[in-house]
Amino acid sequence: MRIMVVGSGGREHALAWKLKQSPKVSEILVAPGNPGTAGFATNVPVKADDIEGLARVAAERAVDLTVVGPEVPLTLGIVDLFQERGLRCWGPSKAAARLEGSKVDMKEFLRRHNIPTARFHVFTKSADAIAHINEIDGPCVVKTDGLAAGKGVTVAKNAEQARDAVIRMMEKHEFGKEAGSRVVVEEVLRGEEISVFAFCDGHNALMLDLVQDHKQAFDGDEGPNTGGMGAFSPVPGLVNQRTEDEIVRRILVQTMSGLVHEGRPYVGLLYMGLMLTDAGPKVLEYNVRFGDPECQALMPRLRTDLVDICLASLDGSLDKLDLEWDPRTSVCVTLASGGYPGDYKSGLPISGIADAEARGAIVFHAGTKMAGDQLATAGGRVLSVVALGTDLDQARSVAYAGCDAIAFAGKHCRRDIGRRAEARKR
Ligand code: AMP
Ligand code: GLY
């Protein structure tokens, strides 16, 4: 089979790497890919949001299956377009992808299907939103409706911060006119936040092993939020059987059947952001894509052929498949540019990847480029360094040995990835 992966980050490198291991695969194309994927796949210079261009490549090169990494092509309707052209593309339709594209749609979906979530109100006028915030007169969460690259949410400690967020979203249009035309104001949920991933075939869903991200830039969960500074899997002690059953029964099954009921069954990978509250797990958000760097931590542990998973998910037979996992622990550390998530320099030479691999690490490229013959930095998150170990300590020590082998000016990583699991054991 010829497979095309859409995207260019660490997540897509990990997906392509995993797909390449399938005996069913003869060639992998990655659009647009990165210098890491160029090592074993054919990079195609088409951007991930050019869905028309991607459909052309898939037809011209007789691609048998397309796997989409980022959410933008999905929300633009890449799956629908490919279907119209008789091409197989693994992911949710445009209608199903609206779970991520619009916070208002998502919240209203949760309400319609009685899925646990924070209580909320939707506003189309800033004056009404502010009047409501004045009434609450305490902590609340303000969310802009459209995609805002993860920055459209303010967890306000008080009414003043909430009013300020409404003004930035609805009057100053900081996230664009469209995204700011509606806002959600909701109650603050308290508890531990977890991400749950599931492969879905429209009717059936298979939950993946647990994985935990580290969102803040610095050790000890300090500093600004980032796309993700590292992840580890499995996550012992986080979710007991009762909570897991509740997640499946009250959230995952309800989500799948709610979407079927609305004529937009969900196919692909579903990412659920949950808060484990005293009153049980509640949905914070859905994403219609894999987490990054969670994907990089999970793929090396997944033993089941990812091609089989995609095909079963496309033909509705996931219930006949069991996911098999490597019992070892994986740790993924993000090597970031100095200054990230704020300003940072690009184009700085990178060395030592082969040494990191010789020490047992798997290195996925995220923000890299070739400057002539020299590999150089080209983004905030530069590389994902992953290691498997018989326990967390061993995985951490190999991953950090890999990180230490790699050099570029300003290199920054958190030194405490996975430590949260140790803290939980105590
Ligand atoms: P979202 O994009 O909706 O997941 O929001 C981004 C982040 O804001 C989440 O990962 C949470 O950390 C936080 N957040 C969102 N909604 C709430 C809420 N109702 N209560 C507490 N924190 C929240
Ligand atoms: N690592 C979080 C995300 O992919 O959204």
mmCIF file of C-alpha atoms in Angstrom, residues 12-282:
data_model
loop_
_atom_site.group_PDB
_atom_site.id
_atom_site.type_symbol
_atom_site.label_atom_id
_atom_site.label_comp_id
_atom_site.label_asym_id
_atom_site.label_seq_id
_atom_site.Cartn_x
_atom_site.Cartn_y
_atom_site.Cartn_z
ATOM 1 C CA GLU A 12 3.307 13.311 11.902
ATOM 2 C CA HIS A 13 6.886 12.002 11.993
ATOM 3 C CA ALA A 14 5.789 9.493 14.673
ATOM 4 C CA LEU A 15 2.694 8.457 12.687
ATOM 5 C CA ALA A 16 4.714 7.959 9.497
ATOM 6 C CA TRP A 17 7.403 6.057 11.447
ATOM 7 C CA LYS A 18 4.786 3.713 12.888
ATOM 8 C CA LEU A 19 2.962 3.227 9.554
ATOM 9 C CA LYS A 20 6.274 2.419 7.861
ATOM 10 C CA GLN A 21 6.646 -0.621 10.149
ATOM 11 C CA SER A 22 3.551 -2.255 8.656
ATOM 12 C CA PRO A 23 4.290 -5.148 6.268
ATOM 13 C CA LYS A 24 1.361 -3.843 4.185
ATOM 14 C CA VAL A 25 3.149 -0.581 3.367
ATOM 15 C CA SER A 26 5.388 -0.191 0.327
ATOM 16 C CA GLU A 27 5.787 3.594 0.297
ATOM 17 C CA ILE A 28 5.025 6.535 2.542
ATOM 18 C CA LEU A 29 4.489 10.071 1.307
ATOM 19 C CA VAL A 30 4.424 12.942 3.793
ATOM 20 C CA ALA A 31 2.911 16.306 2.875
ATOM 21 C CA PRO A 32 4.761 18.493 3.504
ATOM 22 C CA GLY A 33 6.866 16.467 5.988
ATOM 23 C CA ASN A 34 10.182 17.513 7.561
ATOM 24 C CA PRO A 35 13.866 16.498 7.362
ATOM 25 C CA GLY A 36 13.134 13.610 9.751
ATOM 26 C CA THR A 37 10.455 12.078 7.527
ATOM 27 C CA ALA A 38 12.682 12.644 4.470
ATOM 28 C CA GLY A 39 14.976 9.922 5.895
ATOM 29 C CA PHE A 40 12.506 7.096 5.180
ATOM 30 C CA ALA A 41 9.583 8.608 3.274
ATOM 31 C CA THR A 42 8.980 10.846 0.266
ATOM 32 C CA ASN A 43 8.193 14.412 1.250
ATOM 33 C CA VAL A 44 5.706 16.138 -1.062
ATOM 34 C CA PRO A 45 5.751 19.950 -1.102
ATOM 35 C CA VAL A 46 2.019 20.495 -0.494
ATOM 36 C CA LYS A 47 0.854 22.315 2.641
ATOM 37 C CA ALA A 48 -1.438 20.568 5.122
ATOM 38 C CA ASP A 49 -4.245 23.101 4.631
ATOM 39 C CA ASP A 50 -4.237 22.820 0.812
ATOM 40 C CA ILE A 51 -6.825 20.043 0.730
ATOM 41 C CA GLU A 52 -7.408 20.397 -3.025
ATOM 42 C CA GLY A 53 -3.659 20.016 -3.668
ATOM 43 C CA LEU A 54 -3.537 16.996 -1.338
ATOM 44 C CA ALA A 55 -6.426 15.309 -3.168
ATOM 45 C CA ARG A 56 -4.568 15.876 -6.456
ATOM 46 C CA VAL A 57 -1.404 14.239 -5.093
ATOM 47 C CA ALA A 58 -3.404 11.312 -3.693
ATOM 48 C CA ALA A 59 -5.053 10.713 -7.076
ATOM 49 C CA GLU A 60 -1.911 11.213 -9.195
ATOM 50 C CA ARG A 61 0.269 8.998 -7.001
ATOM 51 C CA ALA A 62 -2.426 6.350 -6.442
ATOM 52 C CA VAL A 63 -2.331 6.752 -2.664
ATOM 53 C CA ASP A 64 -4.321 3.942 -0.992
ATOM 54 C CA LEU A 65 -4.794 5.608 2.374
ATOM 55 C CA THR A 66 -4.282 9.143 3.708
ATOM 56 C CA VAL A 67 -3.728 9.759 7.442
ATOM 57 C CA VAL A 68 -4.230 13.343 8.625
ATOM 58 C CA GLY A 69 -2.231 14.771 11.550
ATOM 59 C CA PRO A 70 -3.432 18.339 12.222
ATOM 60 C CA GLU A 71 -6.999 19.563 12.736
ATOM 61 C CA VAL A 72 -7.137 22.304 10.093
ATOM 62 C CA PRO A 73 -7.481 20.058 7.004
ATOM 63 C CA LEU A 74 -10.116 18.030 8.879
ATOM 64 C CA THR A 75 -12.181 21.081 9.769
ATOM 65 C CA LEU A 76 -11.814 22.218 6.121
ATOM 66 C CA GLY A 77 -13.402 18.927 5.009
ATOM 67 C CA ILE A 78 -10.467 16.908 3.626
ATOM 68 C CA VAL A 79 -12.257 13.625 4.395
ATOM 69 C CA ASP A 80 -15.417 14.681 2.506
ATOM 70 C CA LEU A 81 -13.377 15.909 -0.471
ATOM 71 C CA PHE A 82 -11.383 12.658 -0.666
ATOM 72 C CA GLN A 83 -14.599 10.633 -0.431
ATOM 73 C CA GLU A 84 -16.116 12.564 -3.336
ATOM 74 C CA ARG A 85 -13.049 11.644 -5.381
ATOM 75 C CA GLY A 86 -13.140 7.978 -4.366
ATOM 76 C CA LEU A 87 -10.011 8.310 -2.190
ATOM 77 C CA ARG A 88 -9.587 6.809 1.286
ATOM 78 C CA CYS A 89 -8.802 9.305 4.020
ATOM 79 C CA TRP A 90 -8.763 8.378 7.706
ATOM 80 C CA GLY A 91 -10.342 10.998 9.921
ATOM 81 C CA PRO A 92 -13.644 12.644 10.828
ATOM 82 C CA SER A 93 -15.876 14.311 8.227
ATOM 83 C CA LYS A 94 -16.213 18.092 8.239
ATOM 84 C CA ALA A 95 -19.486 17.789 10.186
ATOM 85 C CA ALA A 96 -17.920 15.532 12.847
ATOM 86 C CA ALA A 97 -14.803 17.725 13.012
ATOM 87 C CA ARG A 98 -16.975 20.644 14.135
ATOM 88 C CA LEU A 99 -16.561 19.209 17.626
ATOM 89 C CA GLU A 100 -13.192 20.956 17.622
ATOM 90 C CA GLY A 101 -13.851 23.789 15.171
ATOM 91 C CA SER A 102 -16.453 25.533 17.328
ATOM 92 C CA LYS A 103 -16.599 25.670 21.143
ATOM 93 C CA VAL A 104 -20.248 26.722 21.010
ATOM 94 C CA ASP A 105 -21.207 23.736 18.845
ATOM 95 C CA MET A 106 -19.224 21.471 21.120
ATOM 96 C CA LYS A 107 -20.909 22.714 24.298
ATOM 97 C CA GLU A 108 -24.361 22.528 22.753
ATOM 98 C CA PHE A 109 -23.621 18.988 21.573
ATOM 99 C CA LEU A 110 -22.632 18.004 25.133
ATOM 100 C CA ARG A 111 -25.843 19.511 26.499
ATOM 101 C CA ARG A 112 -28.053 17.804 23.885
ATOM 102 C CA HIS A 113 -26.633 14.400 24.754
ATOM 103 C CA ASN A 114 -26.393 14.868 28.485
ATOM 104 C CA ILE A 115 -22.617 14.372 28.576
ATOM 105 C CA PRO A 116 -20.999 15.706 31.767
ATOM 106 C CA THR A 117 -19.347 19.118 31.246
ATOM 107 C CA ALA A 118 -19.016 22.510 32.956
ATOM 108 C CA ARG A 119 -22.264 24.546 33.120
ATOM 109 C CA PHE A 120 -22.167 27.297 30.513
ATOM 110 C CA HIS A 121 -23.872 30.151 28.663
ATOM 111 C CA VAL A 122 -23.303 31.358 25.098
ATOM 112 C CA PHE A 123 -23.222 35.081 24.200
ATOM 113 C CA THR A 124 -23.221 36.919 20.896
ATOM 114 C CA LYS A 125 -23.005 40.430 22.426
ATOM 115 C CA SER A 126 -20.179 41.553 24.698
ATOM 116 C CA ALA A 127 -22.569 43.593 26.891
ATOM 117 C CA ASP A 128 -24.626 40.479 27.656
ATOM 118 C CA ALA A 129 -21.506 38.431 28.427
ATOM 119 C CA ILE A 130 -20.242 41.172 30.761
ATOM 120 C CA ALA A 131 -23.620 41.465 32.518
ATOM 121 C CA HIS A 132 -23.519 37.699 33.144
ATOM 122 C CA ILE A 133 -19.923 37.882 34.432
ATOM 123 C CA ASN A 134 -20.901 40.717 36.792
ATOM 124 C CA GLU A 135 -23.679 38.531 38.143
ATOM 125 C CA ILE A 136 -21.302 35.577 38.779
ATOM 126 C CA ASP A 137 -18.790 38.022 40.313
ATOM 127 C CA GLY A 138 -16.124 35.323 40.792
ATOM 128 C CA PRO A 139 -13.924 32.890 38.904
ATOM 129 C CA CYS A 140 -15.172 31.694 35.514
ATOM 130 C CA VAL A 141 -13.823 30.538 32.153
ATOM 131 C CA VAL A 142 -14.236 32.558 28.947
ATOM 132 C CA LYS A 143 -13.782 30.797 25.594
ATOM 133 C CA THR A 144 -13.800 32.256 22.127
ATOM 134 C CA ASP A 145 -15.885 30.240 19.671
ATOM 135 C CA GLY A 146 -13.566 29.437 16.745
ATOM 136 C CA LEU A 147 -10.133 27.844 16.386
ATOM 137 C CA ALA A 148 -7.601 30.103 18.116
ATOM 138 C CA ALA A 149 -4.501 27.911 18.168
ATOM 139 C CA GLY A 150 -5.166 26.960 21.779
ATOM 140 C CA LYS A 151 -5.063 30.570 22.970
ATOM 141 C CA GLY A 152 -8.788 31.349 22.978
ATOM 142 C CA VAL A 153 -9.424 30.234 26.570
ATOM 143 C CA THR A 154 -9.072 32.392 29.690
ATOM 144 C CA VAL A 155 -9.470 30.808 33.102
ATOM 145 C CA ALA A 156 -10.336 34.030 34.961
ATOM 146 C CA LYS A 157 -9.643 34.298 38.688
ATOM 147 C CA ASN A 158 -12.185 37.095 39.023
ATOM 148 C CA ALA A 159 -14.777 39.137 37.145
ATOM 149 C CA GLU A 160 -12.234 41.751 36.070
ATOM 150 C CA GLN A 161 -10.075 39.204 34.224
ATOM 151 C CA ALA A 162 -13.186 37.684 32.657
ATOM 152 C CA ARG A 163 -14.466 41.081 31.448
ATOM 153 C CA ASP A 164 -11.034 41.816 30.020
ATOM 154 C CA ALA A 165 -11.075 38.497 28.106
ATOM 155 C CA VAL A 166 -14.519 39.272 26.642
ATOM 156 C CA ILE A 167 -13.313 42.680 25.467
ATOM 157 C CA ARG A 168 -10.200 41.187 23.856
ATOM 158 C CA MET A 169 -12.231 38.468 22.112
ATOM 159 C CA MET A 170 -15.411 40.322 21.115
ATOM 160 C CA GLU A 171 -14.420 43.977 20.778
ATOM 161 C CA LYS A 172 -10.722 43.942 19.894
ATOM 162 C CA HIS A 173 -11.151 40.731 17.820
ATOM 163 C CA GLU A 174 -7.773 39.414 18.966
ATOM 164 C CA PHE A 175 -8.588 35.993 17.540
ATOM 165 C CA GLY A 176 -10.263 37.285 14.373
ATOM 166 C CA LYS A 177 -13.782 38.558 13.761
ATOM 167 C CA GLU A 178 -15.278 35.141 13.141
ATOM 168 C CA ALA A 179 -13.847 33.444 16.255
ATOM 169 C CA GLY A 180 -14.852 36.397 18.425
ATOM 170 C CA SER A 181 -18.448 36.652 17.279
ATOM 171 C CA ARG A 182 -19.595 34.249 20.009
ATOM 172 C CA VAL A 183 -18.139 33.409 23.410
ATOM 173 C CA VAL A 184 -18.844 30.715 25.984
ATOM 174 C CA VAL A 185 -18.755 31.636 29.674
ATOM 175 C CA GLU A 186 -18.580 28.585 31.917
ATOM 176 C CA GLU A 187 -17.979 27.442 35.480
ATOM 177 C CA VAL A 188 -14.440 26.599 36.590
ATOM 178 C CA LEU A 189 -13.940 22.865 37.092
ATOM 179 C CA ARG A 190 -11.453 21.695 39.704
ATOM 180 C CA GLY A 191 -9.499 18.440 39.693
ATOM 181 C CA GLU A 192 -6.817 16.675 37.707
ATOM 182 C CA GLU A 193 -6.839 17.216 33.968
ATOM 183 C CA ILE A 194 -6.321 14.214 31.696
ATOM 184 C CA SER A 195 -6.370 13.485 27.987
ATOM 185 C CA VAL A 196 -8.049 10.371 26.689
ATOM 186 C CA PHE A 197 -7.563 9.161 23.123
ATOM 187 C CA ALA A 198 -9.765 6.709 21.231
ATOM 188 C CA PHE A 199 -9.726 5.141 17.779
ATOM 189 C CA CYS A 200 -13.274 5.377 16.394
ATOM 190 C CA ASP A 201 -15.057 3.688 13.487
ATOM 191 C CA GLY A 202 -18.333 5.594 13.597
ATOM 192 C CA HIS A 203 -19.971 3.216 16.066
ATOM 193 C CA ASN A 204 -17.238 1.534 18.083
ATOM 194 C CA ALA A 205 -14.390 3.150 19.971
ATOM 195 C CA LEU A 206 -11.171 1.699 21.378
ATOM 196 C CA MET A 207 -9.529 3.691 24.146
ATOM 197 C CA LEU A 208 -5.753 3.979 23.943
ATOM 198 C CA ASP A 209 -3.418 3.475 26.876
ATOM 199 C CA LEU A 210 -3.159 6.564 29.030
ATOM 200 C CA VAL A 211 -0.544 9.202 28.353
ATOM 201 C CA GLN A 212 0.105 12.491 30.122
ATOM 202 C CA ASP A 213 1.368 15.729 28.646
ATOM 203 C CA HIS A 214 3.326 18.489 30.435
ATOM 204 C CA LYS A 215 1.967 21.769 29.133
ATOM 205 C CA GLN A 216 3.925 24.408 31.045
ATOM 206 C CA ALA A 217 7.322 25.538 29.767
ATOM 207 C CA PHE A 218 9.361 24.991 32.936
ATOM 208 C CA ASP A 219 10.000 22.318 35.581
ATOM 209 C CA GLY A 220 7.412 21.955 38.310
ATOM 210 C CA ASP A 221 4.648 23.086 35.914
ATOM 211 C CA GLU A 222 5.843 26.691 36.077
ATOM 212 C CA GLY A 223 5.770 29.269 33.317
ATOM 213 C CA PRO A 224 3.553 29.814 30.290
ATOM 214 C CA ASN A 225 1.513 27.148 28.522
ATOM 215 C CA THR A 226 3.079 25.531 25.467
ATOM 216 C CA GLY A 227 1.965 22.990 22.874
ATOM 217 C CA GLY A 228 3.506 20.344 25.138
ATOM 218 C CA MET A 229 6.981 19.912 26.642
ATOM 219 C CA GLY A 230 6.898 16.149 27.017
ATOM 220 C CA ALA A 231 4.736 13.145 27.756
ATOM 221 C CA PHE A 232 4.893 9.701 29.265
ATOM 222 C CA SER A 233 2.860 6.515 29.007
ATOM 223 C CA PRO A 234 1.368 4.497 30.653
ATOM 224 C CA VAL A 235 0.220 6.671 33.567
ATOM 225 C CA PRO A 236 -0.083 4.454 36.652
ATOM 226 C CA GLY A 237 -2.389 5.500 39.457
ATOM 227 C CA LEU A 238 -4.169 8.268 37.563
ATOM 228 C CA VAL A 239 -7.471 6.613 36.728
ATOM 229 C CA ASN A 240 -8.969 3.687 38.636
ATOM 230 C CA GLN A 241 -11.220 1.092 36.996
ATOM 231 C CA ARG A 242 -14.385 2.801 38.217
ATOM 232 C CA THR A 243 -13.395 6.137 36.714
ATOM 233 C CA GLU A 244 -12.290 4.477 33.488
ATOM 234 C CA ASP A 245 -15.663 2.721 33.211
ATOM 235 C CA GLU A 246 -17.378 6.032 33.824
ATOM 236 C CA ILE A 247 -15.296 7.720 31.112
ATOM 237 C CA VAL A 248 -16.223 5.001 28.633
ATOM 238 C CA ARG A 249 -19.915 4.776 29.555
ATOM 239 C CA ARG A 250 -20.861 8.384 30.256
ATOM 240 C CA ILE A 251 -18.506 10.152 27.859
ATOM 241 C CA LEU A 252 -17.030 8.006 25.064
ATOM 242 C CA VAL A 253 -20.105 5.858 24.293
ATOM 243 C CA GLN A 254 -22.424 8.857 24.648
ATOM 244 C CA THR A 255 -20.257 10.931 22.318
ATOM 245 C CA MET A 256 -20.200 8.225 19.649
ATOM 246 C CA SER A 257 -23.932 7.590 19.822
ATOM 247 C CA GLY A 258 -24.742 11.298 19.965
ATOM 248 C CA LEU A 259 -22.846 11.865 16.725
ATOM 249 C CA VAL A 260 -24.504 8.851 15.064
ATOM 250 C CA HIS A 261 -27.863 10.213 16.162
ATOM 251 C CA GLU A 262 -27.003 13.528 14.497
ATOM 252 C CA GLY A 263 -25.996 11.836 11.252
ATOM 253 C CA ARG A 264 -22.289 12.611 11.610
ATOM 254 C CA PRO A 265 -20.641 9.434 12.917
ATOM 255 C CA TYR A 266 -17.068 9.908 14.094
ATOM 256 C CA VAL A 267 -14.284 8.081 12.262
ATOM 257 C CA GLY A 268 -10.635 8.594 13.155
ATOM 258 C CA LEU A 269 -8.880 9.509 16.348
ATOM 259 C CA LEU A 270 -10.852 11.356 19.020
ATOM 260 C CA TYR A 271 -9.031 13.298 21.724
ATOM 261 C CA MET A 272 -11.002 14.091 24.838
ATOM 262 C CA GLY A 273 -9.723 16.640 27.322
ATOM 263 C CA LEU A 274 -11.307 15.748 30.677
ATOM 264 C CA MET A 275 -11.312 17.087 34.224
ATOM 265 C CA LEU A 276 -11.537 14.447 36.952
ATOM 266 C CA THR A 277 -13.786 16.344 39.374
ATOM 267 C CA ASP A 278 -15.254 15.207 42.701
ATOM 268 C CA ALA A 279 -18.506 14.703 40.790
ATOM 269 C CA GLY A 280 -16.853 12.426 38.195
ATOM 270 C CA PRO A 281 -15.089 13.021 34.879
ATOM 271 C CA LYS A 282 -16.309 15.992 32.798
#
